[in-house]
């Protein structure tokens, strides 16, 4: 599917990461030193940020939103759209976005809802929020993207443990009749669902005994199976195959939709899946190294937050001068994918900051 967003600009970005760091290079754990060095060179991750309990992805995103609104001098009462993109809701219900609306002091006239997407979620979130601004009386929106992926990882899963990190982001959108149009390309193929998968936790495969067995304890074997099913499983070969099959056509279609080509794009910022995969895509698409962002060695794969995190960390100072014509693309879990071409800047410099150590714990 293709779309064009008109009359909306990206006013600012901010990313918040946990202060807690973990490096398998320094602390190999279940890996040998040789394995760790090879992994770091291949996946491009030397250090990850790990969110400690009891904090959640929403805490990172709320901190990012508060800091961004202060930086932009936005009155929270002026924000009437809040889209929270995450695979890690605080609760089964209510929607985490409702709680975030209250925490941020947004007006009760605001539309606030969750979008449970991962790797493609940033593109979807920007597209949805932009269209809501274009079709309503609202003038400002916040797109909050973040995941607490490390909490899904099994401590002995060698395929996922070194790769994923935690982060939360906030992107401010504002109605602007002079903003250049933003071409968007979106796609989905649910046949890929089993290849990046957390089986337990929803109603299809519940973590609690069914009604009528309250008080009974699960057999040890069943309990162990539920523990395994609550962890992330990733089929690396299938993910790589999907990426090579879907992403080059996505990038070409997005550029064609924007009536441009590689030469006409200033920066390419793709979902930071792993460095080897991204470099393979860069070479296949013949994108110059200086235009292509690979920036995950200090953060890991942060799912829905990876694109805004890479922009904030790698392009921050460039965006104060702007505009920078940027092709952003997300792809993965679902399968789900999306891309957009947007002119970023001029804006106040995007920041990457640590979650404050005295950040309040949410109670409901």
Tab-separated table of C-alpha atoms in Angstrom, residues 27-282:
chain	number	residue	atom	x	y	z
A	27	UNK	CA	31.474	-10.138	30.507
A	28	UNK	CA	31.116	-13.124	28.112
A	29	UNK	CA	28.861	-15.207	30.342
A	30	UNK	CA	27.822	-18.311	28.394
A	31	UNK	CA	30.126	-17.433	25.469
A	32	UNK	CA	33.843	-17.972	25.011
A	33	UNK	CA	36.051	-14.943	24.405
A	34	UNK	CA	36.574	-16.043	20.796
A	35	UNK	CA	32.826	-16.434	20.235
A	36	UNK	CA	32.131	-12.997	21.668
A	37	UNK	CA	34.656	-11.270	19.431
A	38	UNK	CA	33.185	-12.969	16.373
A	39	UNK	CA	29.629	-12.098	17.442
A	40	UNK	CA	30.507	-8.457	18.043
A	41	UNK	CA	32.072	-8.180	14.591
A	42	UNK	CA	29.118	-9.890	12.885
A	43	UNK	CA	26.050	-8.442	14.598
A	44	UNK	CA	27.712	-5.106	15.345
A	45	UNK	CA	26.854	-5.022	19.055
A	46	UNK	CA	29.471	-4.558	21.755
A	47	UNK	CA	27.173	-3.233	24.472
A	48	UNK	CA	23.441	-3.226	25.193
A	49	UNK	CA	21.269	-1.176	27.515
A	50	UNK	CA	19.172	-3.321	29.868
A	51	UNK	CA	16.118	-1.938	31.653
A	52	UNK	CA	15.896	-3.151	35.276
A	53	UNK	CA	12.657	-4.115	36.961
A	54	UNK	CA	10.189	-2.675	37.821
A	55	UNK	CA	10.547	-0.220	34.900
A	56	UNK	CA	8.824	-0.804	31.566
A	57	UNK	CA	9.146	0.488	27.997
A	58	UNK	CA	6.498	3.088	28.796
A	59	UNK	CA	8.787	4.652	31.425
A	60	UNK	CA	11.481	5.206	28.820
A	61	UNK	CA	8.955	6.702	26.396
A	62	UNK	CA	7.330	8.983	28.982
A	63	UNK	CA	10.777	10.287	29.987
A	64	UNK	CA	11.566	10.906	26.309
A	65	UNK	CA	8.226	12.695	25.779
A	66	UNK	CA	8.624	14.907	28.839
A	67	UNK	CA	12.133	15.920	27.827
A	68	UNK	CA	11.119	16.562	24.232
A	69	UNK	CA	8.118	18.726	25.155
A	70	UNK	CA	10.352	20.773	27.452
A	71	UNK	CA	12.956	21.147	24.708
A	72	UNK	CA	10.316	22.278	22.192
A	73	UNK	CA	8.517	24.426	24.781
A	74	UNK	CA	5.294	22.560	24.068
A	75	UNK	CA	2.433	22.869	26.519
A	76	UNK	CA	1.168	19.296	27.134
A	77	UNK	CA	-2.359	20.681	26.754
A	78	UNK	CA	-1.566	21.368	23.075
A	79	UNK	CA	-0.955	17.671	22.240
A	80	UNK	CA	-4.132	15.861	21.199
A	81	UNK	CA	-2.757	12.680	19.605
A	82	UNK	CA	-0.640	10.067	21.401
A	83	UNK	CA	0.348	6.843	19.651
A	84	UNK	CA	2.308	4.304	21.702
A	85	UNK	CA	4.082	1.746	19.509
A	86	UNK	CA	5.369	-1.208	21.505
A	87	UNK	CA	5.264	-4.973	21.894
A	88	UNK	CA	5.579	-4.499	25.658
A	89	UNK	CA	2.419	-3.054	27.128
A	90	UNK	CA	2.319	-2.377	30.863
A	91	UNK	CA	-0.855	-4.432	31.289
A	92	UNK	CA	-3.184	-6.624	29.263
A	93	UNK	CA	-5.651	-3.794	29.761
A	94	UNK	CA	-6.114	-0.866	29.789
A	95	UNK	CA	-4.123	0.386	26.816
A	96	UNK	CA	-0.800	1.745	28.039
A	97	UNK	CA	-1.354	4.918	25.986
A	98	UNK	CA	-4.278	5.828	28.262
A	99	UNK	CA	-1.986	5.693	31.298
A	100	UNK	CA	0.677	7.673	29.434
A	101	UNK	CA	-1.822	10.392	28.519
A	102	UNK	CA	-2.499	10.906	32.222
A	103	UNK	CA	1.181	10.756	33.219
A	104	UNK	CA	2.123	13.349	30.601
A	105	UNK	CA	-0.732	15.703	31.440
A	106	UNK	CA	-2.232	15.651	27.952
A	107	UNK	CA	-5.812	16.919	27.656
A	108	UNK	CA	-8.756	14.549	27.994
A	109	UNK	CA	-9.702	15.540	24.436
A	110	UNK	CA	-6.637	13.621	23.239
A	111	UNK	CA	-6.817	10.410	21.201
A	112	UNK	CA	-4.464	7.889	22.818
A	113	UNK	CA	-4.004	4.260	21.782
A	114	UNK	CA	-1.487	1.431	21.450
A	115	UNK	CA	-0.041	-0.085	18.266
A	116	UNK	CA	1.559	-3.467	19.104
A	117	UNK	CA	4.109	-3.550	16.286
A	118	UNK	CA	7.842	-4.075	16.505
A	119	UNK	CA	10.485	-3.546	13.828
A	120	UNK	CA	8.193	-1.685	11.403
A	121	UNK	CA	6.348	0.140	14.169
A	122	UNK	CA	8.072	3.522	13.925
A	123	UNK	CA	6.991	3.978	10.310
A	124	UNK	CA	3.446	2.838	11.083
A	125	UNK	CA	3.255	5.131	14.101
A	126	UNK	CA	4.381	8.214	12.199
A	127	UNK	CA	1.988	7.449	9.350
A	128	UNK	CA	-1.017	6.875	11.635
A	129	UNK	CA	-0.389	9.953	13.780
A	130	UNK	CA	0.190	12.139	10.732
A	131	UNK	CA	-3.073	11.048	9.151
A	132	UNK	CA	-4.926	11.702	12.401
A	133	UNK	CA	-3.550	15.252	12.431
A	134	UNK	CA	-4.571	15.727	8.816
A	135	UNK	CA	-8.132	14.563	9.437
A	136	UNK	CA	-8.986	16.245	12.755
A	137	UNK	CA	-8.807	19.490	14.719
A	138	UNK	CA	-5.608	18.335	16.475
A	139	UNK	CA	-2.423	20.277	15.705
A	140	UNK	CA	0.232	18.304	17.587
A	141	UNK	CA	1.008	14.623	18.140
A	142	UNK	CA	3.483	12.449	20.016
A	143	UNK	CA	4.594	9.104	18.604
A	144	UNK	CA	6.175	7.092	21.417
A	145	UNK	CA	8.082	3.980	20.329
A	146	UNK	CA	9.870	1.652	22.713
A	147	UNK	CA	10.430	-1.938	23.712
A	148	UNK	CA	11.811	-3.850	26.669
A	149	UNK	CA	13.093	-6.714	24.526
A	150	UNK	CA	15.681	-7.959	27.023
A	151	UNK	CA	12.901	-9.199	29.295
A	152	UNK	CA	11.841	-11.676	26.600
A	153	UNK	CA	15.262	-13.287	26.302
A	154	UNK	CA	16.134	-16.692	27.722
A	155	UNK	CA	19.438	-16.503	29.643
A	156	UNK	CA	20.795	-19.470	27.663
A	157	UNK	CA	19.559	-18.492	24.188
A	158	UNK	CA	22.756	-17.869	22.270
A	159	UNK	CA	20.857	-16.583	19.200
A	160	UNK	CA	19.092	-13.656	20.868
A	161	UNK	CA	20.930	-12.829	24.080
A	162	UNK	CA	23.812	-10.763	22.609
A	163	UNK	CA	21.608	-8.892	20.132
A	164	UNK	CA	18.711	-7.103	21.806
A	165	UNK	CA	18.664	-3.991	23.965
A	166	UNK	CA	16.055	-1.654	25.457
A	167	UNK	CA	15.158	1.918	24.486
A	168	UNK	CA	12.233	4.334	24.284
A	169	UNK	CA	11.711	7.302	21.976
A	170	UNK	CA	9.457	10.282	21.401
A	171	UNK	CA	8.811	11.983	18.070
A	172	UNK	CA	6.872	15.243	17.913
A	173	UNK	CA	4.658	15.915	14.893
A	174	UNK	CA	3.029	19.235	14.115
A	175	UNK	CA	0.618	20.544	11.499
A	176	UNK	CA	2.497	22.736	9.009
A	177	UNK	CA	0.923	23.673	5.680
A	178	UNK	CA	4.394	24.372	4.260
A	179	UNK	CA	5.784	20.922	5.093
A	180	UNK	CA	6.950	18.844	2.113
A	181	UNK	CA	4.803	15.749	1.370
A	182	UNK	CA	5.901	12.480	2.984
A	183	UNK	CA	5.555	9.404	0.732
A	184	UNK	CA	4.847	6.181	2.652
A	185	UNK	CA	4.953	2.499	1.615
A	186	UNK	CA	3.488	-0.215	3.881
A	187	UNK	CA	3.229	-4.019	3.653
A	188	UNK	CA	2.408	-7.166	5.642
A	189	UNK	CA	2.858	-10.920	5.240
A	190	UNK	CA	1.554	-12.837	8.254
A	191	UNK	CA	3.098	-16.073	6.941
A	192	UNK	CA	6.245	-14.943	8.746
A	193	UNK	CA	4.595	-14.876	12.174
A	194	UNK	CA	6.340	-17.997	13.612
A	195	UNK	CA	9.858	-16.776	12.814
A	196	UNK	CA	10.079	-13.955	15.381
A	197	UNK	CA	7.747	-15.191	18.060
A	198	UNK	CA	6.748	-15.041	21.714
A	199	UNK	CA	4.125	-17.752	21.978
A	200	UNK	CA	2.774	-17.309	25.504
A	201	UNK	CA	1.129	-14.308	27.119
A	202	UNK	CA	-1.914	-13.694	24.940
A	203	UNK	CA	-5.223	-15.522	25.067
A	204	UNK	CA	-4.217	-18.141	22.482
A	205	UNK	CA	-1.560	-19.597	24.778
A	206	UNK	CA	-2.164	-18.185	28.237
A	207	UNK	CA	0.348	-18.114	31.056
A	208	UNK	CA	-2.307	-18.777	33.711
A	209	UNK	CA	-4.472	-21.889	34.202
A	210	UNK	CA	-7.902	-21.745	32.523
A	211	UNK	CA	-11.025	-20.884	34.516
A	212	UNK	CA	-12.078	-23.803	36.700
A	213	UNK	CA	-8.599	-24.878	37.734
A	214	UNK	CA	-7.905	-22.033	40.138
A	215	UNK	CA	-5.881	-23.219	43.082
A	216	UNK	CA	-4.340	-26.093	41.170
A	217	UNK	CA	-0.623	-26.009	40.475
A	218	UNK	CA	0.746	-26.691	37.022
A	219	UNK	CA	2.796	-29.792	36.569
A	220	UNK	CA	6.511	-29.030	36.520
A	221	UNK	CA	6.807	-30.026	32.867
A	222	UNK	CA	3.906	-27.767	31.848
A	223	UNK	CA	5.293	-24.896	33.892
A	224	UNK	CA	8.680	-25.302	32.249
A	225	UNK	CA	7.050	-25.286	28.814
A	226	UNK	CA	5.191	-22.086	29.626
A	227	UNK	CA	8.473	-20.526	30.719
A	228	UNK	CA	10.067	-21.442	27.391
A	229	UNK	CA	7.040	-20.204	25.435
A	230	UNK	CA	7.162	-16.836	27.177
A	231	UNK	CA	10.629	-16.188	25.747
A	232	UNK	CA	11.538	-14.817	22.340
A	233	UNK	CA	12.380	-17.305	19.602
A	234	UNK	CA	14.082	-16.075	16.453
A	235	UNK	CA	14.741	-18.040	13.284
A	236	UNK	CA	17.792	-16.192	12.002
A	237	UNK	CA	17.927	-17.925	8.618
A	238	UNK	CA	14.291	-17.106	7.859
A	239	UNK	CA	14.704	-13.517	9.045
A	240	UNK	CA	17.714	-13.048	6.773
A	241	UNK	CA	15.875	-14.604	3.830
A	242	UNK	CA	12.839	-12.380	4.388
A	243	UNK	CA	15.022	-9.282	4.660
A	244	UNK	CA	16.799	-9.941	1.372
A	245	UNK	CA	13.490	-10.735	-0.293
A	246	UNK	CA	11.423	-7.809	1.005
A	247	UNK	CA	13.668	-4.870	1.862
A	248	UNK	CA	15.386	-4.019	-1.457
A	249	UNK	CA	11.990	-3.822	-3.254
A	250	UNK	CA	10.659	-1.761	-0.323
A	251	UNK	CA	13.479	0.769	-0.623
A	252	UNK	CA	13.143	0.977	-4.396
A	253	UNK	CA	9.365	1.412	-4.161
A	254	UNK	CA	9.727	4.123	-1.512
A	255	UNK	CA	12.206	6.071	-3.650
A	256	UNK	CA	10.047	5.670	-6.745
A	257	UNK	CA	7.012	6.857	-4.767
A	258	UNK	CA	9.052	9.890	-3.672
A	259	UNK	CA	10.195	10.494	-7.254
A	260	UNK	CA	13.852	10.193	-6.277
A	261	UNK	CA	16.762	7.729	-6.238
A	262	UNK	CA	19.780	6.840	-4.115
A	263	UNK	CA	21.555	9.986	-5.223
A	264	UNK	CA	18.606	12.127	-4.105
A	265	UNK	CA	18.521	10.717	-0.553
A	266	UNK	CA	20.836	12.269	2.053
A	267	UNK	CA	20.561	9.511	4.678
A	268	UNK	CA	19.189	5.977	4.812
A	269	UNK	CA	18.134	4.885	8.311
A	270	UNK	CA	16.883	1.312	8.429
A	271	UNK	CA	15.765	-0.765	11.391
A	272	UNK	CA	18.997	-1.663	13.175
A	273	UNK	CA	18.542	-5.436	12.970
A	274	UNK	CA	22.214	-6.425	12.866
A	275	UNK	CA	25.255	-4.941	11.210
A	276	UNK	CA	25.971	-7.852	8.859
A	277	UNK	CA	22.447	-7.761	7.459
A	278	UNK	CA	22.458	-3.986	7.066
A	279	UNK	CA	25.825	-3.974	5.306
A	280	UNK	CA	24.574	-6.666	2.941
A	281	UNK	CA	21.555	-4.499	2.100
A	282	UNK	CA	23.712	-1.426	1.622
